[in-house]
Amino acid sequence: MTQPNILLISTDQQRFDMVAAAGNTAVSTPHLDRLAAQGALFENCYVQNPVCSPSRASLMTSTFVSTHGLYENGVDIDPDTRVFSKDLAEAGYDCGLVGKFHLSSCFDGRTEPRLDDGFRVFRWAHDPYPGSSENAYHRWLRSRRPELYERALEDRRLFDSMPTEAHYSHWIAEETISFLRTDRRTDQPFFFVSNFFDPHHGFGAPEEYIRRYDDVELPPINTRDGELDDKPEIQRLASQRLGGGLPSYVEHTEQELDEVRTAYYAMVSLVDDEVGRILDALDEEGLAENTIVVFTSDHGELLGDHQLLRKGPFMYDCSVRVPLIVRWPGVVAEGTRRTELVQWVDLAPTFLDVAGLDRPRQMQGESLTPLLRGEEVDWRDWALSQYRSGGDPANPGAHLTMLRHDRWKLIAHHGPPGTSRDRAGELYDLESDPGELENLWADGAHLGVRLELTERMLDVLSGIEDRRNPQLAPW
């Protein structure tokens, strides 16, 4: 069988329910809906961390956060880390990437150091904002719309509301289409990554997309009065005041929250239109039938739910559950829905599997190919996310581990070793409380469930320890 092309489209900060095909009728995503209708929609895909860099490292290495060591934004990945794109390149794939990568710190204009990643085409731009001189989007914008570029340098907020034809999301599609039409090596299969920055904050979009939602009633914020009273203290503190100079939930007026949420929906629709252009280019170039298209996101967005905004040390589904759509013509039955607990660590083994490559020993995920083919398999019954704060001895920060199993979600909030304090934590029954509004951690009627899940979490953590080095002999 000819090795199929692979197109990975990833957004940044798009929650699982921000695709109309997933059940949210308020959001306009006709192109993603078409993709889902032509392939498989995974309803329970979890990322390994609720912020960018650790999650993306899990994607590229197929290892959990505690294994790859990129535990927080602002941390560089080990420069010798093996990423799966290198495996594909060595197997004959023409590899390329446009947009964000974020396996290292990009703060304050820092250029992300390159790994031995296998990408022949590497059009890197961490975000649309002023920063590194290596920002490929800025070079593109400066050459085409210099007046807009100069204005935006003076007020970076303009990058969010840039006209569509000059927007970062439009640039991602332009570069992807250019690769498909003229830049790829036609004698090789390709692997290409289109990494959008939207719907990441700041919350803004081209005016035409904001106007699309003028008459749309968005779903209400998912919370209840007094919700945070029995939640861990870090949530109450974050609701009242965020770090980094960003306004918190309580620092927004009701109108401002409405504007934030409208802009978020608008960004999703902007990306959807650009994905539609990419899908059209695949059709026009005769590539669609032999190209696996995967759409997903690195983590979610709280968007006011639980009286919180943005992201951080929170393990709600709106933070760690993301869209995953896979179209594979001739293999995946149209309109497939899968409910298994799948994870971002499963994507790399899947890509290597469809390319005919064995999974390297160090990878901890499993190939989704049997699920995509509609086979009945004995699939794992858990998903794991880990958050570890950078912190310091004076401010150790937050350290959380989430286990999703069956109808339950357990979130352990870890303290310093040896402490005897009454530990905070979260326990949710997702069958009776899918909105995760009622914390059952301290509910005496659920202590048995909490203990059982804690024991299961310990077994999972033992099972994902790094044992990549084979035992050569008894001693």
Tab-separated table of C-alpha atoms in Angstrom:
chain	number	residue	atom	x	y	z
A	1	MET	CA	0.000	0.000	0.000
A	2	THR	CA	1.272	3.479	-0.884
A	3	GLN	CA	2.175	5.509	2.168
A	4	PRO	CA	-0.607	8.062	2.685
A	5	ASN	CA	0.015	11.763	3.081
A	6	ILE	CA	-0.654	13.132	6.557
A	7	LEU	CA	-1.987	16.629	7.256
A	8	LEU	CA	-2.159	17.594	10.925
A	9	ILE	CA	-4.184	20.737	11.642
A	10	SER	CA	-3.965	21.952	15.216
A	11	THR	CA	-5.427	24.996	16.880
A	12	ASP	CA	-4.432	26.523	20.205
A	13	GLN	CA	-6.899	26.616	23.098
A	14	GLN	CA	-9.989	25.171	21.357
A	15	ARG	CA	-12.261	23.293	23.734
A	16	PHE	CA	-13.959	20.026	22.807
A	17	ASP	CA	-17.424	21.547	22.381
A	18	MET	CA	-16.370	24.249	19.925
A	19	VAL	CA	-17.345	22.242	16.875
A	20	ALA	CA	-20.994	22.205	15.846
A	21	ALA	CA	-20.745	18.498	15.017
A	22	ALA	CA	-19.949	17.867	18.696
A	23	GLY	CA	-23.350	19.261	19.665
A	24	ASN	CA	-22.890	23.020	20.069
A	25	THR	CA	-25.387	24.500	17.621
A	26	ALA	CA	-24.363	28.076	18.470
A	27	VAL	CA	-20.906	27.799	16.894
A	28	SER	CA	-20.574	27.990	13.111
A	29	THR	CA	-18.057	25.382	11.870
A	30	PRO	CA	-19.422	24.030	8.565
A	31	HIS	CA	-16.016	22.895	7.294
A	32	LEU	CA	-15.088	20.995	10.448
A	33	ASP	CA	-18.585	19.521	10.418
A	34	ARG	CA	-17.972	18.349	6.849
A	35	LEU	CA	-14.669	16.825	7.904
A	36	ALA	CA	-16.382	14.990	10.764
A	37	ALA	CA	-19.152	13.760	8.461
A	38	GLN	CA	-16.521	12.341	6.116
A	39	GLY	CA	-14.493	10.669	8.861
A	40	ALA	CA	-14.384	9.961	12.589
A	41	LEU	CA	-15.143	12.220	15.529
A	42	PHE	CA	-13.546	11.115	18.808
A	43	GLU	CA	-15.831	12.337	21.566
A	44	ASN	CA	-13.418	11.839	24.472
A	45	CYS	CA	-9.935	13.007	23.507
A	46	TYR	CA	-7.804	14.267	26.393
A	47	VAL	CA	-4.536	16.190	26.287
A	48	GLN	CA	-1.749	15.538	28.778
A	49	ASN	CA	-1.595	19.067	30.193
A	50	PRO	CA	-3.894	22.123	30.190
A	51	VAL	CA	-1.224	24.518	28.857
A	52	CYS	CA	0.635	24.655	25.563
A	53	SER	CA	4.232	23.478	25.771
A	54	PRO	CA	3.845	20.349	27.927
A	55	SER	CA	0.869	19.237	25.862
A	56	ARG	CA	2.694	19.780	22.564
A	57	ALA	CA	5.718	17.890	23.866
A	58	SER	CA	3.438	14.939	24.634
A	59	LEU	CA	2.127	15.093	21.068
A	60	MET	CA	5.556	15.167	19.444
A	61	THR	CA	7.136	12.497	21.683
A	62	SER	CA	4.150	10.294	22.610
A	63	THR	CA	5.208	10.476	26.235
A	64	PHE	CA	3.476	11.798	29.340
A	65	VAL	CA	4.611	15.018	31.000
A	66	SER	CA	6.418	13.237	33.819
A	67	THR	CA	8.486	11.397	31.196
A	68	HIS	CA	9.433	14.091	28.678
A	69	GLY	CA	10.176	16.651	31.394
A	70	LEU	CA	8.776	19.746	29.696
A	71	TYR	CA	6.552	20.329	32.691
A	72	GLU	CA	5.512	23.971	32.233
A	73	ASN	CA	5.434	26.790	29.695
A	74	GLY	CA	8.788	28.567	29.574
A	75	VAL	CA	10.775	25.336	29.885
A	76	ASP	CA	12.980	24.123	27.030
A	77	ILE	CA	12.638	20.537	25.942
A	78	ASP	CA	15.838	18.473	26.070
A	79	PRO	CA	17.573	19.358	22.769
A	80	ASP	CA	18.309	15.674	22.152
A	81	THR	CA	14.646	14.700	22.346
A	82	ARG	CA	13.448	12.478	19.501
A	83	VAL	CA	10.226	13.748	17.893
A	84	PHE	CA	8.122	11.606	15.594
A	85	SER	CA	8.463	13.939	12.601
A	86	LYS	CA	12.111	12.855	12.424
A	87	ASP	CA	10.987	9.225	12.138
A	88	LEU	CA	8.677	10.130	9.267
A	89	ALA	CA	11.404	12.117	7.503
A	90	GLU	CA	13.805	9.195	7.737
A	91	ALA	CA	11.088	6.946	6.288
A	92	GLY	CA	10.857	9.121	3.181
A	93	TYR	CA	8.229	11.687	4.121
A	94	ASP	CA	8.591	15.285	3.011
A	95	CYS	CA	7.916	17.102	6.281
A	96	GLY	CA	6.851	20.688	6.852
A	97	LEU	CA	5.374	22.970	9.483
A	98	VAL	CA	3.844	26.420	9.576
A	99	GLY	CA	2.996	28.454	12.663
A	100	LYS	CA	3.530	27.649	16.296
A	101	PHE	CA	5.701	24.794	17.628
A	102	HIS	CA	6.371	25.785	21.279
A	103	LEU	CA	8.617	23.038	22.574
A	104	SER	CA	10.815	25.704	24.160
A	105	SER	CA	10.433	29.105	25.768
A	106	CYS	CA	9.451	31.863	23.335
A	107	PHE	CA	8.989	34.593	25.929
A	108	ASP	CA	9.856	38.220	25.217
A	109	GLY	CA	10.930	37.736	21.620
A	110	ARG	CA	13.051	34.636	22.111
A	111	THR	CA	13.492	32.533	18.979
A	112	GLU	CA	12.644	28.909	19.632
A	113	PRO	CA	15.738	26.752	19.124
A	114	ARG	CA	15.367	24.081	16.445
A	115	LEU	CA	15.496	20.395	17.243
A	116	ASP	CA	16.622	17.720	14.830
A	117	ASP	CA	12.957	17.574	13.871
A	118	GLY	CA	13.002	16.370	10.262
A	119	PHE	CA	11.068	19.359	8.912
A	120	ARG	CA	12.404	20.453	5.522
A	121	VAL	CA	9.914	23.341	5.477
A	122	PHE	CA	9.802	25.244	8.781
A	123	ARG	CA	7.855	28.528	8.656
A	124	TRP	CA	7.868	29.337	12.337
A	125	ALA	CA	5.901	32.083	14.041
A	126	HIS	CA	5.176	31.454	17.692
A	127	ASP	CA	2.269	33.911	17.665
A	128	PRO	CA	1.108	36.964	15.708
A	129	TYR	CA	2.538	39.495	18.149
A	130	PRO	CA	5.783	41.513	18.078
A	131	GLY	CA	8.679	39.349	19.145
A	132	SER	CA	11.337	37.313	17.430
A	133	SER	CA	12.908	38.598	14.227
A	134	GLU	CA	12.428	35.051	12.933
A	135	ASN	CA	8.631	35.408	13.018
A	136	ALA	CA	7.703	34.298	9.489
A	137	TYR	CA	4.211	35.788	9.718
A	138	HIS	CA	5.658	39.245	10.356
A	139	ARG	CA	7.878	38.938	7.291
A	140	TRP	CA	4.839	37.931	5.207
A	141	LEU	CA	2.636	40.726	6.588
A	142	ARG	CA	5.351	43.362	6.236
A	143	SER	CA	5.831	42.498	2.561
A	144	ARG	CA	2.105	42.526	1.717
A	145	ARG	CA	0.480	45.060	4.028
A	146	PRO	CA	3.260	47.246	5.424
A	147	GLU	CA	0.830	49.914	6.650
A	148	LEU	CA	-1.092	47.372	8.726
A	149	TYR	CA	2.118	45.901	10.024
A	150	GLU	CA	3.420	49.264	11.219
A	151	ARG	CA	0.130	50.154	12.910
A	152	ALA	CA	-0.006	46.815	14.698
A	153	LEU	CA	3.535	47.231	15.985
A	154	GLU	CA	2.338	50.350	17.770
A	155	ASP	CA	-0.740	48.603	19.209
A	156	ARG	CA	-0.380	44.802	19.353
A	157	ARG	CA	-4.100	44.373	19.969
A	158	LEU	CA	-4.592	45.090	16.270
A	159	PHE	CA	-3.020	41.721	15.438
A	160	ASP	CA	-6.132	40.033	16.898
A	161	SER	CA	-8.607	42.058	14.824
A	162	MET	CA	-6.494	42.251	11.658
A	163	PRO	CA	-8.582	42.100	8.426
A	164	THR	CA	-9.099	38.517	7.350
A	165	GLU	CA	-6.782	38.682	4.347
A	166	ALA	CA	-3.930	39.847	6.611
A	167	HIS	CA	-4.686	37.756	9.687
A	168	TYR	CA	-2.314	35.168	11.182
A	169	SER	CA	-4.946	32.432	10.695
A	170	HIS	CA	-5.240	33.360	7.031
A	171	TRP	CA	-1.452	33.215	6.729
A	172	ILE	CA	-1.430	29.673	8.142
A	173	ALA	CA	-3.835	28.568	5.420
A	174	GLU	CA	-1.907	30.457	2.729
A	175	GLU	CA	1.358	28.740	3.647
A	176	THR	CA	-0.316	25.328	3.872
A	177	ILE	CA	-1.922	25.755	0.466
A	178	SER	CA	1.390	26.931	-0.966
A	179	PHE	CA	3.028	23.746	0.295
A	180	LEU	CA	0.289	21.570	-1.185
A	181	ARG	CA	0.399	23.280	-4.575
A	182	THR	CA	4.005	24.222	-5.219
A	183	ASP	CA	6.397	23.521	-2.354
A	184	ARG	CA	6.055	19.814	-1.654
A	185	ARG	CA	8.239	17.186	-3.277
A	186	THR	CA	5.843	15.321	-5.503
A	187	ASP	CA	7.903	12.132	-5.513
A	188	GLN	CA	7.447	11.689	-1.747
A	189	PRO	CA	4.490	11.351	0.607
A	190	PHE	CA	4.169	14.407	2.815
A	191	PHE	CA	3.610	15.124	6.482
A	192	PHE	CA	2.586	18.722	7.080
A	193	VAL	CA	1.593	20.497	10.306
A	194	SER	CA	-0.638	23.563	10.206
A	195	ASN	CA	-0.464	25.106	13.688
A	196	PHE	CA	-3.016	27.882	14.133
A	197	PHE	CA	-2.697	30.281	17.082
A	198	ASP	CA	-6.431	31.003	17.383
A	199	PRO	CA	-8.680	30.724	19.342
A	200	HIS	CA	-6.017	31.650	21.899
A	201	HIS	CA	-6.377	34.916	23.837
A	202	GLY	CA	-6.200	37.910	23.296
A	203	PHE	CA	-9.858	37.738	22.523
A	204	GLY	CA	-10.344	39.426	19.178
A	205	ALA	CA	-11.199	38.621	15.580
A	206	PRO	CA	-11.803	40.385	12.261
A	207	GLU	CA	-14.918	42.516	12.451
A	208	GLU	CA	-16.793	40.421	9.889
A	209	TYR	CA	-16.481	37.376	12.137
A	210	ILE	CA	-17.571	39.252	15.258
A	211	ARG	CA	-20.683	40.404	13.358
A	212	ARG	CA	-21.580	36.795	12.498
A	213	TYR	CA	-22.575	36.320	16.121
A	214	ASP	CA	-24.641	39.498	16.547
A	215	ASP	CA	-27.910	37.560	16.597
A	216	VAL	CA	-26.628	34.250	18.002
A	217	GLU	CA	-27.546	33.280	21.555
A	218	LEU	CA	-24.481	31.631	23.034
A	219	PRO	CA	-24.816	28.858	25.613
A	220	PRO	CA	-24.840	30.201	29.181
A	221	ILE	CA	-21.699	30.137	31.291
A	222	ASN	CA	-21.441	26.794	33.062
A	223	THR	CA	-21.431	27.578	36.775
A	224	ARG	CA	-23.726	27.943	39.787
A	225	ASP	CA	-23.912	30.216	42.791
A	226	GLY	CA	-21.331	29.204	45.365
A	227	GLU	CA	-19.690	26.688	43.039
A	228	LEU	CA	-16.162	27.478	44.179
A	229	ASP	CA	-16.966	27.224	47.886
A	230	ASP	CA	-16.066	23.518	47.973
A	231	LYS	CA	-13.424	23.624	45.248
A	232	PRO	CA	-9.662	23.939	45.897
A	233	GLU	CA	-8.553	27.393	47.021
A	234	ILE	CA	-6.450	27.954	43.900
A	235	GLN	CA	-9.649	28.203	41.872
A	236	ARG	CA	-11.119	30.902	44.095
A	237	LEU	CA	-7.868	32.850	43.925
A	238	ALA	CA	-7.664	32.555	40.126
A	239	SER	CA	-11.294	33.613	39.765
A	240	GLN	CA	-10.488	36.794	41.687
A	241	ARG	CA	-7.061	37.609	40.278
A	242	LEU	CA	-4.959	36.112	37.489
A	243	GLY	CA	-1.207	36.419	37.170
A	244	GLY	CA	0.595	38.048	34.278
A	245	GLY	CA	-1.462	41.232	34.412
A	246	LEU	CA	-4.491	39.590	32.760
A	247	PRO	CA	-7.960	40.489	34.095
A	248	SER	CA	-9.657	37.688	36.011
A	249	TYR	CA	-13.242	36.485	35.827
A	250	VAL	CA	-14.507	38.784	38.585
A	251	GLU	CA	-12.636	41.743	37.071
A	252	HIS	CA	-14.831	41.505	33.954
A	253	THR	CA	-18.247	43.093	33.721
A	254	GLU	CA	-21.065	40.975	32.318
A	255	GLN	CA	-20.800	42.868	29.024
A	256	GLU	CA	-17.045	42.274	28.871
A	257	LEU	CA	-17.564	38.546	29.444
A	258	ASP	CA	-20.080	38.527	26.597
A	259	GLU	CA	-17.539	40.250	24.354
A	260	VAL	CA	-14.838	37.733	25.299
A	261	ARG	CA	-17.082	34.797	24.532
A	262	THR	CA	-18.298	36.288	21.242
A	263	ALA	CA	-14.730	36.916	20.132
A	264	TYR	CA	-13.797	33.335	21.007
A	265	TYR	CA	-16.629	31.971	18.869
A	266	ALA	CA	-15.605	34.346	16.078
A	267	MET	CA	-12.008	33.077	16.180
A	268	VAL	CA	-13.241	29.496	15.900
A	269	SER	CA	-15.286	30.384	12.823
A	270	LEU	CA	-12.324	32.204	11.273
A	271	VAL	CA	-10.169	29.110	11.681
A	272	ASP	CA	-12.984	26.965	10.310
A	273	ASP	CA	-13.127	29.016	7.103
A	274	GLU	CA	-9.363	28.753	6.686
A	275	VAL	CA	-9.536	24.980	7.230
A	276	GLY	CA	-12.172	24.927	4.512
A	277	ARG	CA	-9.759	26.606	2.105
A	278	ILE	CA	-7.110	24.005	2.934
A	279	LEU	CA	-9.562	21.146	2.349
A	280	ASP	CA	-10.567	22.688	-0.973
A	281	ALA	CA	-6.906	22.864	-2.002
A	282	LEU	CA	-6.492	19.162	-1.228
A	283	ASP	CA	-9.425	18.443	-3.533
A	284	GLU	CA	-8.160	20.714	-6.293
A	285	GLU	CA	-4.693	19.155	-6.237
A	286	GLY	CA	-6.097	15.622	-6.357
A	287	LEU	CA	-4.601	14.824	-2.951
A	288	ALA	CA	-7.684	14.276	-0.800
A	289	GLU	CA	-8.130	10.557	-1.450
A	290	ASN	CA	-4.620	9.671	-0.287
A	291	THR	CA	-4.317	12.148	2.581
A	292	ILE	CA	-5.206	11.545	6.221
A	293	VAL	CA	-6.474	14.809	7.692
A	294	VAL	CA	-6.408	15.200	11.474
A	295	PHE	CA	-7.916	18.191	13.260
A	296	THR	CA	-7.321	18.778	16.974
A	297	SER	CA	-6.152	21.328	19.582
A	298	ASP	CA	-3.478	21.452	22.273
A	299	HIS	CA	-5.879	22.241	25.165
A	300	GLY	CA	-9.110	24.050	25.890
A	301	GLU	CA	-10.353	27.341	27.282
A	302	LEU	CA	-12.386	27.958	30.445
A	303	LEU	CA	-14.320	30.845	28.847
A	304	GLY	CA	-16.012	31.845	32.098
A	305	ASP	CA	-17.098	28.340	33.035
A	306	HIS	CA	-16.582	27.609	36.739
A	307	GLN	CA	-16.043	31.380	37.165
A	308	LEU	CA	-12.628	31.071	35.502
A	309	LEU	CA	-10.990	32.314	32.309
A	310	ARG	CA	-8.256	31.104	29.983
A	311	LYS	CA	-6.239	28.114	31.187
A	312	GLY	CA	-3.791	27.028	33.863
A	313	PRO	CA	-3.815	24.487	36.662
A	314	PHE	CA	-7.398	23.342	36.082
A	315	MET	CA	-8.515	19.944	34.844
A	316	TYR	CA	-12.094	20.589	33.828
A	317	ASP	CA	-13.164	19.035	30.536
A	318	CYS	CA	-13.273	22.491	28.957
A	319	SER	CA	-9.522	22.676	29.722
A	320	VAL	CA	-8.186	19.204	28.911
A	321	ARG	CA	-10.729	17.677	26.508
A	322	VAL	CA	-10.285	18.706	22.884
A	323	PRO	CA	-11.686	18.080	19.411
A	324	LEU	CA	-10.220	15.161	17.468
A	325	ILE	CA	-11.466	14.562	13.944
A	326	VAL	CA	-9.800	12.121	11.538
A	327	ARG	CA	-10.653	11.745	7.847
A	328	TRP	CA	-9.037	8.791	6.073
A	329	PRO	CA	-10.803	8.078	2.769
A	330	GLY	CA	-11.377	4.414	2.061
A	331	VAL	CA	-10.489	3.382	5.619
A	332	VAL	CA	-12.603	5.371	8.093
A	333	ALA	CA	-16.343	4.975	7.589
A	334	GLU	CA	-18.103	8.283	7.100
A	335	GLY	CA	-19.874	9.618	10.164
A	336	THR	CA	-17.947	7.427	12.608
A	337	ARG	CA	-18.241	8.336	16.301
A	338	ARG	CA	-15.862	6.827	18.863
A	339	THR	CA	-16.406	7.186	22.601
A	340	GLU	CA	-13.184	5.565	23.858
A	341	LEU	CA	-10.837	7.583	26.076
A	342	VAL	CA	-8.076	8.561	23.654
A	343	GLN	CA	-5.199	10.941	24.288
A	344	TRP	CA	-2.711	13.189	22.541
A	345	VAL	CA	0.046	10.653	23.208
A	346	ASP	CA	-1.821	8.362	20.783
A	347	LEU	CA	-1.375	10.591	17.740
A	348	ALA	CA	2.327	9.989	17.037
A	349	PRO	CA	1.995	6.172	17.146
A	350	THR	CA	-0.985	6.516	14.817
A	351	PHE	CA	0.987	8.530	12.277
A	352	LEU	CA	3.894	6.093	12.371
A	353	ASP	CA	1.498	3.155	12.080
A	354	VAL	CA	-0.230	4.454	8.950
A	355	ALA	CA	3.208	5.146	7.456
A	356	GLY	CA	4.128	1.489	8.019
A	357	LEU	CA	6.617	2.177	10.821
A	358	ASP	CA	6.978	0.405	14.139
A	359	ARG	CA	6.322	2.341	17.322
A	360	PRO	CA	9.618	3.218	19.030
A	361	ARG	CA	10.073	1.683	22.452
A	362	GLN	CA	10.029	5.024	24.254
A	363	MET	CA	6.564	5.978	23.010
A	364	GLN	CA	3.800	5.576	25.588
A	365	GLY	CA	0.717	6.041	23.419
A	366	GLU	CA	-1.155	3.539	21.279
A	367	SER	CA	-2.057	3.697	17.609
A	368	LEU	CA	-5.647	4.716	16.932
A	369	THR	CA	-5.657	2.754	13.677
A	370	PRO	CA	-7.786	-0.158	14.970
A	371	LEU	CA	-10.400	2.307	16.229
A	372	LEU	CA	-10.301	4.178	12.923
A	373	ARG	CA	-10.866	0.934	11.047
A	374	GLY	CA	-13.889	0.179	13.210
A	375	GLU	CA	-12.333	-2.812	14.910
A	376	GLU	CA	-13.312	-3.992	18.358
A	377	VAL	CA	-10.199	-3.719	20.518
A	378	ASP	CA	-9.351	-3.944	24.199
A	379	TRP	CA	-8.664	-0.236	24.614
A	380	ARG	CA	-7.314	1.382	27.786
A	381	ASP	CA	-9.992	2.644	30.155
A	382	TRP	CA	-8.253	5.750	31.494
A	383	ALA	CA	-6.852	9.119	30.501
A	384	LEU	CA	-4.167	11.051	32.380
A	385	SER	CA	-3.253	14.724	32.566
A	386	GLN	CA	-0.480	16.194	34.698
A	387	TYR	CA	0.124	19.827	35.633
A	388	ARG	CA	3.341	20.861	37.356
A	389	SER	CA	4.029	24.495	38.190
A	390	GLY	CA	7.467	26.027	37.729
A	391	GLY	CA	7.288	27.653	41.168
A	392	ASP	CA	10.171	27.960	43.634
A	393	PRO	CA	10.701	26.967	47.288
A	394	ALA	CA	8.949	30.118	48.479
A	395	ASN	CA	6.073	29.720	46.005
A	396	PRO	CA	5.770	26.067	45.021
A	397	GLY	CA	2.716	26.697	42.850
A	398	ALA	CA	0.198	24.071	41.807
A	399	HIS	CA	0.789	20.395	41.111
A	400	LEU	CA	-2.180	18.391	39.872
A	401	THR	CA	-2.770	14.920	38.456
A	402	MET	CA	-6.045	14.042	36.746
A	403	LEU	CA	-7.336	10.544	36.099
A	404	ARG	CA	-10.430	10.026	33.970
A	405	HIS	CA	-11.885	6.522	34.334
A	406	ASP	CA	-15.350	5.326	33.354
A	407	ARG	CA	-17.874	7.889	34.624
A	408	TRP	CA	-15.430	9.399	37.120
A	409	LYS	CA	-12.781	12.087	37.160
A	410	LEU	CA	-10.328	12.329	40.058
A	411	ILE	CA	-8.003	15.323	40.408
A	412	ALA	CA	-5.308	15.118	43.072
A	413	HIS	CA	-3.800	18.400	44.277
A	414	HIS	CA	-0.342	17.464	45.509
A	415	GLY	CA	1.400	19.119	48.439
A	416	PRO	CA	4.997	18.982	49.705
A	417	PRO	CA	6.141	15.438	50.521
A	418	GLY	CA	5.388	14.379	54.067
A	419	THR	CA	2.745	16.984	54.781
A	420	SER	CA	-0.186	15.809	56.837
A	421	ARG	CA	-2.624	18.540	55.909
A	422	ASP	CA	-6.111	17.692	54.738
A	423	ARG	CA	-5.388	17.501	51.047
A	424	ALA	CA	-7.516	19.363	48.560
A	425	GLY	CA	-8.838	17.531	45.567
A	426	GLU	CA	-11.693	17.102	43.154
A	427	LEU	CA	-13.982	14.214	42.310
A	428	TYR	CA	-16.711	14.413	39.699
A	429	ASP	CA	-19.380	11.994	38.545
A	430	LEU	CA	-19.532	12.868	34.850
A	431	GLU	CA	-22.661	10.787	34.351
A	432	SER	CA	-24.840	12.694	36.798
A	433	ASP	CA	-22.832	15.950	36.652
A	434	PRO	CA	-21.285	16.390	33.173
A	435	GLY	CA	-20.716	20.083	33.907
A	436	GLU	CA	-18.394	19.245	36.837
A	437	LEU	CA	-20.220	21.585	39.194
A	438	GLU	CA	-20.432	19.365	42.288
A	439	ASN	CA	-17.139	18.402	43.911
A	440	LEU	CA	-17.577	15.035	45.667
A	441	TRP	CA	-14.029	14.859	47.071
A	442	ALA	CA	-15.103	15.367	50.704
A	443	ASP	CA	-18.488	13.664	50.362
A	444	GLY	CA	-18.522	10.754	52.798
A	445	ALA	CA	-20.784	8.726	50.512
A	446	HIS	CA	-18.068	8.741	47.839
A	447	LEU	CA	-14.952	8.036	49.913
A	448	GLY	CA	-14.858	4.466	48.579
A	449	VAL	CA	-14.875	5.718	44.990
A	450	ARG	CA	-12.170	8.248	45.839
A	451	LEU	CA	-9.974	5.525	47.361
A	452	GLU	CA	-10.488	3.168	44.432
A	453	LEU	CA	-9.625	5.893	41.914
A	454	THR	CA	-6.590	6.967	43.935
A	455	GLU	CA	-5.266	3.407	43.861
A	456	ARG	CA	-5.934	3.233	40.132
A	457	MET	CA	-4.095	6.541	39.642
A	458	LEU	CA	-1.052	5.127	41.440
A	459	ASP	CA	-1.095	2.090	39.156
A	460	VAL	CA	-1.335	4.322	36.084
A	461	LEU	CA	1.553	6.487	37.272
A	462	SER	CA	3.642	3.380	37.847
A	463	GLY	CA	2.723	2.103	34.423
A	464	ILE	CA	3.902	5.251	32.622
A	465	GLU	CA	7.321	5.404	34.248
A	466	ASP	CA	10.133	5.638	31.724
A	467	ARG	CA	11.327	2.105	31.035
A	468	ARG	CA	12.602	2.640	27.519
A	469	ASN	CA	15.995	1.022	28.165
A	470	PRO	CA	15.730	-2.742	27.688
A	471	GLN	CA	17.056	-5.133	30.312
A	472	LEU	CA	20.009	-6.826	28.628
A	473	ALA	CA	20.579	-9.645	31.132
A	474	PRO	CA	19.499	-10.795	34.616
A	475	TRP	CA	22.222	-8.617	36.169
